[in-house]
Short mmCIF file of C-alpha atoms and ligand atoms in Angstrom, two decimals:
data_model
loop_
_atom_site.label_atom_id
_atom_site.label_comp_id
_atom_site.label_asym_id
_atom_site.label_seq_id
_atom_site.Cartn_x
_atom_site.Cartn_y
_atom_site.Cartn_z
CA MET R 1 -18.88 0.58 -67.51
CA THR R 2 -16.15 0.94 -64.86
CA PRO R 3 -16.27 -1.92 -62.40
CA ASN R 4 -15.92 -1.36 -58.70
CA ILE R 5 -12.23 -2.35 -58.40
CA PRO R 6 -9.69 -0.63 -56.10
CA GLU R 7 -7.89 2.02 -58.14
CA PRO R 8 -4.34 0.59 -58.22
CA ILE R 9 -5.66 -2.75 -59.50
CA LEU R 10 -8.04 -1.05 -61.91
CA ASN R 11 -5.05 0.81 -63.40
CA LEU R 12 -3.12 -2.46 -63.82
CA LEU R 13 -6.04 -4.12 -65.58
CA GLN R 14 -6.60 -1.14 -67.89
CA GLU R 15 -2.92 -1.20 -68.83
CA ILE R 16 -3.13 -4.92 -69.66
CA GLY R 17 -6.11 -4.16 -71.93
CA GLU R 18 -4.19 -1.33 -73.63
CA VAL R 19 -1.29 -3.68 -74.39
CA GLY R 20 -3.10 -6.97 -75.07
CA GLY R 21 -6.32 -5.57 -76.59
CA GLU R 22 -9.24 -7.87 -77.36
CA GLU R 23 -7.16 -10.94 -76.62
CA THR R 24 -7.09 -10.27 -72.86
CA TYR R 25 -9.63 -11.20 -70.20
CA LEU R 26 -9.77 -11.17 -66.42
CA VAL R 27 -11.15 -14.56 -65.31
CA GLY R 28 -12.08 -16.90 -62.45
CA GLY R 29 -12.34 -16.05 -58.77
CA PHE R 30 -11.64 -12.33 -59.16
CA VAL R 31 -14.61 -11.81 -61.48
CA ARG R 32 -16.87 -13.95 -59.27
CA ASP R 33 -15.88 -12.02 -56.15
CA LEU R 34 -16.15 -8.69 -57.95
CA LEU R 35 -19.79 -9.45 -58.82
CA LEU R 36 -20.38 -10.62 -55.23
CA LYS R 37 -18.78 -7.37 -54.00
CA ARG R 38 -16.13 -9.28 -52.08
CA PRO R 39 -12.43 -8.48 -52.05
CA SER R 40 -10.10 -10.76 -53.99
CA LEU R 41 -6.38 -10.63 -54.63
CA ASP R 42 -5.89 -13.48 -57.12
CA ILE R 43 -5.58 -11.84 -60.52
CA ASP R 44 -5.73 -14.34 -63.38
CA ILE R 45 -5.54 -13.11 -66.95
CA VAL R 46 -6.43 -15.33 -69.90
CA VAL R 47 -4.93 -14.41 -73.25
CA GLU R 48 -6.37 -15.74 -76.51
CA GLY R 49 -2.97 -16.12 -78.10
CA GLU R 50 0.45 -15.85 -76.51
CA ALA R 51 0.15 -15.15 -72.81
CA ILE R 52 3.92 -15.06 -72.38
CA ARG R 53 4.31 -12.29 -74.94
CA VAL R 54 1.72 -10.12 -73.14
CA ALA R 55 3.30 -10.91 -69.76
CA GLU R 56 6.73 -9.83 -71.00
CA ALA R 57 5.31 -6.59 -72.38
CA MET R 58 3.70 -5.87 -68.99
CA ARG R 59 6.95 -6.65 -67.18
CA ASN R 60 8.67 -4.00 -69.32
CA ARG R 61 5.92 -1.49 -68.66
CA TRP R 62 5.92 -2.07 -64.88
CA ASN R 63 9.70 -2.48 -64.47
CA GLY R 64 8.88 -5.73 -62.74
CA THR R 65 10.02 -9.33 -63.02
CA VAL R 66 8.49 -12.17 -64.99
CA HIS R 67 8.56 -15.87 -64.23
CA VAL R 68 7.80 -17.91 -67.35
CA HIS R 69 6.65 -21.56 -67.64
CA PRO R 70 6.98 -22.15 -71.39
CA GLN R 71 5.72 -25.77 -71.18
CA PHE R 72 2.37 -24.53 -69.78
CA GLY R 73 2.16 -21.29 -71.78
CA THR R 74 1.91 -19.34 -68.51
CA ALA R 75 3.81 -16.50 -66.85
CA THR R 76 3.63 -14.57 -63.58
CA VAL R 77 4.49 -10.88 -63.51
CA THR R 78 5.49 -9.16 -60.28
CA PRO R 79 5.35 -5.36 -60.65
CA ALA R 80 8.28 -3.38 -59.21
CA ASN R 81 5.88 -1.52 -56.89
CA GLN R 82 5.67 -3.81 -53.85
CA HIS R 83 2.16 -2.66 -53.03
CA LEU R 84 0.83 -4.16 -56.24
CA PRO R 85 -0.15 -7.85 -56.51
CA LYS R 86 1.48 -10.35 -58.83
CA ILE R 87 -0.54 -11.27 -61.89
CA ASP R 88 -0.83 -14.65 -63.63
CA PHE R 89 -1.09 -14.79 -67.41
CA VAL R 90 -2.38 -17.99 -69.02
CA THR R 91 -2.96 -18.86 -72.64
CA ALA R 92 -6.62 -19.76 -73.28
CA ARG R 93 -6.91 -23.55 -73.21
CA ARG R 94 -9.11 -26.49 -73.76
CA GLU R 95 -8.88 -29.53 -71.50
CA THR R 96 -9.71 -33.20 -72.01
CA TYR R 97 -9.52 -35.94 -69.41
CA GLU R 98 -8.24 -39.37 -70.42
CA SER R 99 -9.09 -41.08 -67.16
CA PRO R 100 -11.09 -40.06 -64.08
CA GLY R 101 -9.06 -38.28 -61.40
CA ALA R 102 -5.97 -37.90 -63.62
CA LEU R 103 -4.61 -34.52 -64.64
CA PRO R 104 -6.10 -33.16 -67.91
CA ILE R 105 -4.55 -33.03 -71.38
CA VAL R 106 -4.26 -29.40 -72.37
CA THR R 107 -4.37 -27.79 -75.82
CA TYR R 108 -4.69 -24.11 -76.71
CA GLY R 109 -8.16 -22.72 -77.49
CA THR R 110 -10.46 -19.70 -77.42
CA ILE R 111 -11.83 -17.81 -74.41
CA THR R 112 -15.05 -19.82 -74.78
CA ASP R 113 -13.07 -23.09 -74.60
CA ASP R 114 -11.28 -21.75 -71.58
CA LEU R 115 -14.48 -20.83 -69.75
CA CYS R 116 -16.21 -24.09 -70.65
CA ARG R 117 -13.38 -26.23 -69.23
CA ARG R 118 -13.93 -24.73 -65.75
CA ASP R 119 -15.56 -26.20 -62.68
CA PHE R 120 -18.71 -24.15 -61.98
CA SER R 121 -20.73 -21.54 -63.83
CA ILE R 122 -19.91 -18.98 -61.10
CA ASN R 123 -16.20 -19.50 -61.88
CA ALA R 124 -16.66 -19.47 -65.65
CA LEU R 125 -17.04 -15.71 -65.97
CA ALA R 126 -14.61 -13.40 -67.72
CA MET R 127 -14.28 -9.62 -67.91
CA ARG R 128 -13.07 -7.90 -71.05
CA LEU R 129 -10.00 -5.73 -70.62
CA ASP R 130 -9.75 -4.10 -74.07
CA THR R 131 -10.30 -0.32 -74.03
CA LYS R 132 -13.40 -0.52 -76.23
CA ALA R 133 -15.37 -2.78 -73.89
CA PHE R 134 -13.43 -2.70 -70.62
CA GLY R 135 -15.52 -4.18 -67.79
CA THR R 136 -17.98 -6.10 -69.97
CA ILE R 137 -18.71 -9.50 -68.47
CA VAL R 138 -18.50 -12.55 -70.73
CA ASP R 139 -20.96 -15.16 -69.48
CA LYS R 140 -21.31 -18.23 -71.70
CA THR R 141 -22.71 -20.60 -69.09
CA GLY R 142 -25.31 -18.71 -67.03
CA GLY R 143 -22.86 -17.81 -64.27
CA ILE R 144 -24.41 -14.42 -63.46
CA LYS R 145 -27.83 -15.99 -62.94
CA ASP R 146 -26.31 -18.65 -60.66
CA LEU R 147 -24.52 -15.96 -58.66
CA GLU R 148 -27.83 -14.13 -58.21
CA ARG R 149 -29.65 -17.30 -57.20
CA GLY R 150 -26.81 -18.55 -55.05
CA THR R 151 -26.37 -21.82 -56.91
CA ILE R 152 -23.27 -23.96 -57.45
CA ARG R 153 -23.62 -25.75 -60.76
CA VAL R 154 -21.15 -27.66 -62.95
CA LEU R 155 -20.99 -27.12 -66.70
CA HIS R 156 -21.32 -30.72 -67.82
CA LYS R 157 -22.25 -34.11 -66.40
CA ARG R 158 -18.74 -35.58 -66.26
CA SER R 159 -17.22 -32.64 -64.39
CA PHE R 160 -16.95 -34.32 -60.96
CA VAL R 161 -15.78 -37.61 -62.47
CA ASP R 162 -13.12 -35.87 -64.57
CA ASP R 163 -11.91 -33.95 -61.54
CA PRO R 164 -13.23 -35.17 -58.16
CA THR R 165 -11.42 -32.32 -56.33
CA ARG R 166 -14.44 -30.36 -57.54
CA ILE R 167 -16.54 -32.15 -54.91
CA PHE R 168 -14.49 -30.34 -52.26
CA ARG R 169 -14.61 -27.13 -54.23
CA ALA R 170 -18.42 -27.24 -54.58
CA CYS R 171 -18.84 -27.62 -50.80
CA ARG R 172 -16.19 -24.96 -50.15
CA TYR R 173 -17.92 -22.31 -52.27
CA ALA R 174 -21.35 -23.31 -50.94
CA GLY R 175 -20.09 -22.92 -47.35
CA ARG R 176 -18.17 -19.74 -48.02
CA TYR R 177 -20.96 -17.85 -49.79
CA GLY R 178 -23.97 -19.55 -48.20
CA PHE R 179 -24.92 -20.96 -51.63
CA ARG R 180 -26.76 -24.21 -52.50
CA ILE R 181 -25.36 -27.01 -54.58
CA ALA R 182 -27.85 -27.64 -57.42
CA ASP R 183 -29.89 -30.83 -56.87
CA SER R 184 -28.65 -32.25 -60.16
CA ASP R 185 -25.08 -31.66 -58.97
CA SER R 186 -25.72 -33.47 -55.68
CA VAL R 187 -26.64 -36.53 -57.74
CA LEU R 188 -23.51 -36.14 -59.88
CA ILE R 189 -21.39 -35.87 -56.71
CA GLN R 190 -22.82 -39.15 -55.39
CA GLU R 191 -21.99 -40.82 -58.70
CA ALA R 192 -18.42 -39.47 -58.67
CA LEU R 193 -17.58 -40.53 -55.07
CA PRO R 194 -15.92 -43.82 -56.09
CA VAL R 195 -13.41 -41.84 -58.18
CA LEU R 196 -12.05 -40.12 -55.05
CA VAL R 197 -9.94 -43.24 -54.42
CA GLU R 198 -8.03 -42.50 -57.65
CA LEU R 199 -6.95 -39.06 -56.48
CA SER R 200 -3.38 -38.61 -55.32
CA GLY R 201 -2.87 -37.96 -51.61
CA GLU R 202 -1.38 -34.54 -52.30
CA ARG R 203 -4.46 -33.41 -54.20
CA ILE R 204 -6.84 -34.52 -51.44
CA ARG R 205 -4.66 -32.96 -48.74
CA ASN R 206 -4.49 -29.73 -50.69
CA GLU R 207 -8.30 -29.57 -50.85
CA ILE R 208 -8.73 -30.27 -47.12
CA ASP R 209 -6.06 -27.66 -46.37
CA ARG R 210 -8.08 -25.14 -48.33
CA VAL R 211 -11.27 -26.05 -46.45
CA LEU R 212 -9.45 -25.67 -43.13
CA LEU R 213 -8.49 -22.12 -44.14
CA GLU R 214 -12.13 -21.11 -44.56
CA GLU R 215 -13.97 -19.26 -41.81
CA ASN R 216 -16.98 -21.54 -42.37
CA ALA R 217 -14.91 -24.74 -42.28
CA PRO R 218 -17.37 -26.53 -39.93
CA ARG R 219 -20.27 -25.98 -42.31
CA ILE R 220 -18.17 -27.13 -45.27
CA MET R 221 -16.92 -30.23 -43.41
CA GLY R 222 -20.53 -31.00 -42.47
CA GLN R 223 -21.62 -30.98 -46.09
CA LEU R 224 -18.64 -33.09 -47.19
CA THR R 225 -19.59 -35.57 -44.46
CA GLU R 226 -23.21 -35.66 -45.67
CA PHE R 227 -21.96 -36.57 -49.11
CA GLY R 228 -19.90 -39.39 -47.59
CA VAL R 229 -16.63 -37.96 -48.92
CA TYR R 230 -14.42 -39.02 -46.00
CA ASP R 231 -15.66 -42.57 -45.95
CA SER R 232 -14.99 -42.77 -49.70
CA ILE R 233 -11.39 -41.66 -49.23
CA PHE R 234 -10.73 -43.96 -46.29
CA PRO R 235 -13.31 -46.54 -45.21
CA GLY R 236 -14.52 -45.84 -41.68
CA TRP R 237 -13.16 -42.29 -41.53
CA GLN R 238 -15.57 -40.09 -39.60
CA ILE R 239 -15.31 -36.43 -38.76
CA SER R 240 -15.62 -35.69 -35.07
CA PRO R 241 -19.06 -34.31 -34.07
CA SER R 242 -17.13 -31.74 -32.01
CA PHE R 243 -15.26 -30.47 -35.08
CA ALA R 244 -16.82 -26.98 -34.86
CA SER R 245 -15.52 -26.39 -31.35
CA ASP R 246 -12.18 -28.13 -32.08
CA PHE R 247 -11.79 -25.90 -35.12
CA GLN R 248 -12.49 -22.85 -32.95
CA THR R 249 -9.81 -24.04 -30.52
CA ALA R 250 -7.38 -24.29 -33.45
CA GLN R 251 -8.27 -20.76 -34.58
CA ASN R 252 -7.69 -19.46 -31.03
CA ALA R 253 -4.38 -21.33 -30.85
CA ILE R 254 -3.19 -19.85 -34.14
CA ALA R 255 -4.24 -16.34 -33.06
CA TRP R 256 -2.40 -16.76 -29.74
CA ALA R 257 0.74 -18.07 -31.47
CA SER R 258 0.79 -15.30 -34.06
CA GLU R 259 0.75 -12.78 -31.22
CA HIS R 260 3.20 -14.48 -28.84
CA LEU R 261 5.52 -16.68 -30.90
CA VAL R 262 6.35 -14.03 -33.46
CA ASP R 263 10.05 -14.72 -33.81
CA GLU R 264 9.76 -18.45 -34.52
CA LYS R 265 8.88 -20.63 -37.44
CA PHE R 266 5.44 -21.50 -36.14
CA GLN R 267 3.36 -23.49 -38.62
CA SER R 268 -0.39 -23.22 -38.37
CA GLU R 269 -1.19 -26.18 -40.67
CA PRO R 270 -0.39 -28.96 -38.14
CA VAL R 271 -2.53 -27.13 -35.55
CA ARG R 272 -5.52 -27.26 -37.87
CA TRP R 273 -4.93 -30.90 -38.73
CA MET R 274 -4.52 -31.88 -35.08
CA SER R 275 -7.87 -30.32 -34.26
CA PHE R 276 -9.39 -31.93 -37.36
CA PHE R 277 -8.31 -35.34 -36.11
CA SER R 278 -8.95 -34.60 -32.47
CA THR R 279 -11.29 -36.94 -30.62
CA ARG R 280 -12.98 -39.53 -32.80
CA THR R 281 -10.30 -40.67 -35.20
CA PRO R 282 -8.33 -43.60 -33.74
CA ILE R 283 -4.55 -43.17 -33.74
CA TYR R 284 -3.94 -45.98 -36.25
CA GLN R 285 -6.29 -44.16 -38.62
CA ILE R 286 -4.48 -40.82 -38.20
CA GLU R 287 -1.27 -42.63 -39.02
CA ALA R 288 -2.78 -44.26 -42.10
CA LEU R 289 -4.24 -40.95 -43.26
CA SER R 290 -0.91 -39.21 -42.75
CA PHE R 291 0.58 -41.74 -45.15
CA ARG R 292 -2.31 -41.65 -47.61
CA LEU R 293 -2.57 -37.84 -47.68
CA VAL R 294 1.20 -37.30 -47.48
CA LEU R 295 0.91 -35.35 -44.23
CA THR R 296 3.99 -35.19 -41.97
CA HIS R 297 5.01 -38.68 -40.94
CA GLN R 298 8.02 -40.93 -40.82
CA LEU R 299 8.46 -44.64 -41.29
CA ARG R 300 10.10 -46.60 -38.47
CA ARG R 301 11.54 -49.86 -39.74
CA LEU R 302 10.29 -52.97 -37.95
CA VAL R 303 11.72 -55.64 -40.25
CA SER R 304 14.48 -55.29 -42.84
CA ARG R 305 14.80 -57.22 -46.07
CA ALA R 306 17.60 -59.30 -44.50
CA GLN R 307 15.54 -60.08 -41.36
CA ALA R 308 12.60 -61.13 -43.52
CA SER R 309 14.78 -63.49 -45.52
CA GLN R 310 15.98 -65.10 -42.25
CA HIS R 311 12.35 -66.07 -41.71
CA SER R 312 12.31 -67.44 -45.28
CA VAL R 313 9.75 -64.86 -46.39
CA SER R 314 9.88 -61.96 -48.79
CA LEU R 315 8.13 -58.69 -48.06
CA GLU R 316 7.60 -58.12 -51.77
CA LYS R 317 4.46 -60.18 -51.18
CA VAL R 318 2.15 -58.75 -48.54
CA THR R 319 0.06 -61.63 -47.22
CA HIS R 320 -1.39 -62.72 -43.90
CA ALA R 321 1.02 -65.69 -43.87
CA VAL R 322 4.08 -63.46 -44.26
CA PHE R 323 2.98 -61.18 -41.45
CA GLU R 324 2.24 -64.18 -39.20
CA LYS R 325 5.75 -65.51 -39.76
CA LEU R 326 7.32 -62.16 -38.92
CA GLY R 327 5.45 -62.00 -35.61
CA PHE R 328 2.91 -59.35 -36.61
CA PRO R 329 -0.27 -61.36 -37.13
CA LEU R 330 -3.04 -59.55 -39.00
CA SER R 331 -6.75 -59.86 -38.31
CA GLN R 332 -9.00 -61.13 -41.09
CA ASN R 333 -10.37 -57.60 -41.68
CA ALA R 334 -7.00 -55.96 -42.33
CA SER R 335 -7.06 -53.85 -45.50
CA ILE R 336 -4.09 -53.88 -47.87
CA GLU R 337 -3.86 -51.03 -50.36
CA HIS R 338 -1.24 -49.61 -52.65
CA HIS R 339 -0.49 -45.89 -52.17
CA ASN R 340 2.46 -43.59 -52.86
CA GLY R 341 4.47 -46.51 -54.28
CA LYS R 342 4.12 -48.64 -51.11
CA TRP R 343 1.63 -51.02 -49.53
CA CYS R 344 -0.36 -49.63 -46.63
CA ILE R 345 -1.80 -52.26 -44.30
CA VAL R 346 -4.45 -50.97 -41.92
CA ASP R 347 -5.52 -53.41 -39.27
CA ALA R 348 -8.25 -51.88 -37.11
CA ASP R 349 -8.69 -55.11 -35.11
CA SER R 350 -5.02 -55.98 -34.90
CA PRO R 351 -4.45 -58.87 -32.45
CA THR R 352 -1.32 -57.03 -31.21
CA GLY R 353 -3.07 -53.88 -30.00
CA GLU R 354 -5.78 -51.28 -30.48
CA GLY R 355 -5.31 -51.06 -34.21
CA THR R 356 -2.09 -50.87 -36.18
CA THR R 357 -1.00 -49.37 -39.45
CA TYR R 358 1.98 -50.82 -41.32
CA VAL R 359 3.71 -49.85 -44.50
CA CYS R 360 5.59 -52.25 -46.74
CA GLY R 361 8.03 -51.18 -49.41
CA GLU R 362 11.37 -52.19 -50.95
CA GLY R 363 11.26 -55.45 -49.01
CA ASN R 364 11.02 -53.70 -45.61
CA LEU R 365 8.19 -53.51 -43.09
CA TYR R 366 7.59 -50.19 -41.33
CA ARG R 367 5.30 -48.53 -38.81
CA ILE R 368 4.02 -45.06 -39.51
CA GLU R 369 4.66 -42.38 -36.94
CA THR R 370 3.17 -38.92 -37.12
CA PRO R 371 3.37 -35.83 -34.91
CA LEU R 372 -0.34 -35.29 -35.61
CA THR R 373 -1.25 -37.63 -32.76
CA ALA R 374 0.79 -35.55 -30.29
CA TYR R 375 -2.08 -33.32 -29.15
CA ARG R 376 -4.17 -36.28 -28.09
CA GLN R 377 -1.24 -37.97 -26.35
CA LEU R 378 -0.33 -34.77 -24.54
CA LYS R 379 -3.90 -34.37 -23.27
CA GLN R 380 -3.71 -37.87 -21.83
CA GLU R 381 -0.36 -37.22 -20.18
CA LEU R 382 -1.68 -34.05 -18.58
CA THR R 383 -4.61 -35.81 -16.91
CA PRO R 384 -2.77 -37.12 -13.81
CA LEU R 385 -0.48 -34.07 -13.45
CA PRO R 386 -0.48 -32.74 -9.83
CA GLU R 387 -0.62 -28.98 -9.32
CA ALA R 388 2.63 -29.02 -7.36
CA THR R 389 4.66 -30.28 -10.36
CA LYS R 390 8.06 -28.59 -10.43
CA PRO R 391 9.16 -26.53 -13.47
CA SER R 392 11.90 -29.08 -14.26
CA GLU R 393 9.29 -31.86 -14.42
CA ILE R 394 7.09 -29.73 -16.67
CA TYR R 395 10.12 -29.14 -18.86
CA ARG R 396 10.84 -32.86 -19.11
CA LEU R 397 7.20 -33.68 -19.82
CA LEU R 398 6.66 -31.07 -22.53
CA LYS R 399 10.05 -31.04 -24.27
CA PRO R 400 9.33 -33.98 -26.65
CA TYR R 401 6.09 -32.43 -27.95
CA PRO R 402 5.89 -30.36 -31.12
CA ILE R 403 5.08 -26.67 -30.60
CA ALA R 404 1.81 -27.10 -32.53
CA ALA R 405 0.50 -29.60 -29.94
CA LEU R 406 1.56 -27.40 -27.03
CA VAL R 407 -0.06 -24.29 -28.45
CA LEU R 408 -3.28 -26.17 -29.15
CA THR R 409 -3.38 -27.63 -25.65
CA SER R 410 -2.66 -24.25 -24.10
CA VAL R 411 -5.98 -22.85 -25.40
CA ASP R 412 -8.06 -26.02 -24.97
CA ARG R 413 -10.78 -25.16 -22.46
CA SER R 414 -11.36 -28.79 -21.59
CA ILE R 415 -8.01 -28.65 -19.76
CA ALA R 416 -7.70 -27.08 -16.27
CA THR R 417 -6.64 -23.41 -16.34
CA TRP R 418 -3.56 -23.96 -14.17
CA LYS R 419 -2.33 -26.70 -16.53
CA ARG R 420 -2.79 -24.40 -19.51
CA GLU R 421 -0.87 -21.68 -17.69
CA LYS R 422 2.00 -24.07 -17.07
CA ILE R 423 2.10 -24.90 -20.78
CA ARG R 424 2.15 -21.21 -21.70
CA ASP R 425 4.89 -20.61 -19.18
CA TYR R 426 6.86 -23.42 -20.80
CA LEU R 427 6.26 -22.00 -24.30
CA LEU R 428 7.16 -18.44 -23.39
CA VAL R 429 9.91 -18.87 -20.80
CA LEU R 430 10.97 -22.32 -19.69
CA ARG R 431 11.83 -23.83 -23.07
CA LYS R 432 14.13 -20.87 -23.85
CA VAL R 433 16.22 -21.17 -20.69
CA GLU R 434 19.89 -21.78 -21.52
CA PRO R 435 21.71 -24.12 -19.09
CA PHE R 436 24.52 -22.53 -17.03
CA ILE R 437 26.69 -25.55 -17.83
CA THR R 438 26.51 -27.45 -21.09
CA GLY R 439 28.05 -30.75 -22.25
CA GLU R 440 30.48 -28.67 -24.29
CA ASP R 441 31.70 -26.92 -21.09
CA LEU R 442 32.33 -30.30 -19.43
CA ILE R 443 34.24 -31.68 -22.42
CA GLN R 444 36.42 -28.57 -22.41
CA SER R 445 37.14 -29.09 -18.71
CA GLY R 446 38.50 -32.56 -19.62
CA LYS R 447 35.50 -34.82 -18.88
CA LYS R 448 34.51 -37.67 -21.17
CA PRO R 449 30.87 -38.00 -22.32
CA SER R 450 29.04 -40.77 -20.41
CA SER R 451 25.57 -41.58 -19.15
CA GLU R 452 26.57 -40.40 -15.67
CA PHE R 453 27.69 -37.13 -17.19
CA GLU R 454 24.26 -36.79 -18.85
CA THR R 455 22.49 -37.37 -15.51
CA GLN R 456 24.66 -34.79 -13.77
CA LEU R 457 24.03 -32.20 -16.44
CA TRP R 458 20.30 -32.78 -16.19
CA GLU R 459 20.40 -32.49 -12.37
CA LEU R 460 22.16 -29.15 -12.67
CA PHE R 461 19.76 -27.89 -15.30
CA ALA R 462 16.74 -29.10 -13.30
CA ALA R 463 18.03 -27.23 -10.23
CA GLN R 464 18.43 -24.14 -12.39
CA LEU R 465 14.87 -24.46 -13.78
CA ASP R 466 13.48 -24.91 -10.26
CA GLY R 467 15.30 -21.77 -9.06
CA LYS R 468 17.67 -23.63 -6.72
CA ILE R 469 20.71 -22.47 -8.67
CA ARG R 470 20.71 -18.86 -9.82
CA LYS R 471 24.26 -18.27 -11.11
CA LYS R 472 26.87 -20.06 -13.19
CA GLU R 473 29.28 -20.19 -10.21
CA GLU R 474 26.61 -21.92 -8.11
CA ALA R 475 26.24 -24.48 -10.87
CA TYR R 476 29.99 -25.14 -10.90
CA SER R 477 30.20 -25.53 -7.12
CA ARG R 478 27.22 -27.97 -7.24
CA LEU R 479 29.04 -29.88 -9.99
CA ARG R 480 32.11 -30.26 -7.74
CA THR R 481 29.93 -31.88 -5.04
CA PHE R 482 28.98 -34.59 -7.61
CA VAL R 483 32.67 -35.42 -8.14
N1 LIG S 501 -10.61 -24.38 -61.71
C1 LIG S 501 -11.37 -25.41 -62.24
N2 LIG S 501 -11.29 -26.68 -61.70
C2 LIG S 501 -10.46 -26.92 -60.65
C3 LIG S 501 -9.69 -25.89 -60.11
C4 LIG S 501 -9.79 -24.62 -60.66
O1 LIG S 501 -12.11 -25.18 -63.17
N3 LIG S 501 -10.39 -28.15 -60.13
C5 LIG S 501 -10.71 -23.03 -62.30
C6 LIG S 501 -11.88 -22.20 -61.76
O2 LIG S 501 -12.43 -21.48 -62.82
C7 LIG S 501 -11.25 -21.24 -60.78
C8 LIG S 501 -9.85 -21.04 -61.37
O3 LIG S 501 -9.54 -22.27 -62.03
O4 LIG S 501 -11.96 -20.03 -60.70
C9 LIG S 501 -8.79 -20.70 -60.36
O5 LIG S 501 -8.71 -21.74 -59.38
P1 LIG S 501 -8.45 -21.43 -57.85
O6 LIG S 501 -7.38 -20.42 -57.71
O7 LIG S 501 -8.34 -22.72 -57.16
O8 LIG S 501 -9.85 -20.85 -57.40
P2 LIG S 501 -10.44 -19.42 -57.17
O9 LIG S 501 -11.61 -19.28 -58.06
O10 LIG S 501 -9.39 -18.37 -57.23
O11 LIG S 501 -11.06 -19.62 -55.74
P3 LIG S 501 -10.58 -19.26 -54.32
O12 LIG S 501 -11.27 -17.96 -54.05
O13 LIG S 501 -11.05 -20.36 -53.46
O14 LIG S 501 -9.08 -19.19 -54.36
#
């Protein structure tokens, strides 16, 4: 049987089978998508034996390059022909989990071991590559039947507890293919929810990132919410009911940026996260989640070790009394948790404000700051903006904001069209304007840097942005009037 695979990839797979023989199998997502008649580019080969040896032989045959990870028994081959995809070779393995949520202990095994260690039956399918039986599907766990029925089903009862990222994965595949999670699996998911707390921030973020890349992200987020996943990761975390339209806004923003901001390092991830956090999540919670999920954030120091010792307290101990003494009283409901090697203190009812998130580590007390709240703050700042605002004022208003927030706001239909046009004008033109006179020019003409100097430079630049100065000479003659 010749499977329905595009010819260049079919040729690669046949060549692997010719070299590796009965030891070689195509596995995972590619086989699943092949049977679902969907395109897939991730080619994973399992070798019952030495994957690295087969990978090196293929590198020689394809004049390509090979990247070997001897400690994992894996290798990636990139064929010389740039139109061909890279291919991952992995030695068949068996996995055991010592504790829930931790990474597995891996030993080498057979193809059956390798299929049985996987997440769902639909992902535990292999295709033989040897010439004798090329294209034959190996199905040890009823994966084909589940594909036909449209069912997501784990292979054993501890699967979600061993690896709670599979909760995200189950919802992701269900949303992507319009499949149902088996009833028995829904029960297992509920039982495994408490283990989500054990997962590292990077692993959770990685899963949410992958959901946000799916076309059906709103449906997937909805199902994760029904399972109570977010509340299990962070008590009180709720997904905005307007997520579907916010997600659409993010998609529009990314499409606009990829067309208009082609020559810059525009990152789409923060745009998706900003829309994900948009309306419901309070700012202190976005800050706490940025810390927990290792999203972009920085720590601003509020109290140093030395300052704490002046108050006769040590920040090695995080208690209400210590915080009181330092002038940051905590409410009774403040939660104190250990993450990423530091203490995270989330005080939703903080007596000092609307809710505050602190971090304590190495004897210092910090506040978390994250650019992910910028979109919301920008929307608030835009509310009172009068239509007659001058370009220089727009420049000053928008300059501190990250590009991601500006792009997102520029396509947000809840904002007046003229405001969105001003933001686009800033993104496309205004922010790229070079001043006729720079600080460097002034220093060269013998002036010393000062705050007055700063003000003068800004006045000149503002006049230039507003079209009152059109040439360098005009800028210099205006500068002389200041003197
Ligand atoms: N896998 C698993 N458990 C996980 C992650 C991965 O068993 N927590 C296995 C699955 O068999 C999966 C394969 O590793 O098919 C490759 O993982 P990944 O690349 O994440 O998934 P794909 O199946 O390629 O899915 P996608 O189309 O979403 O990339």
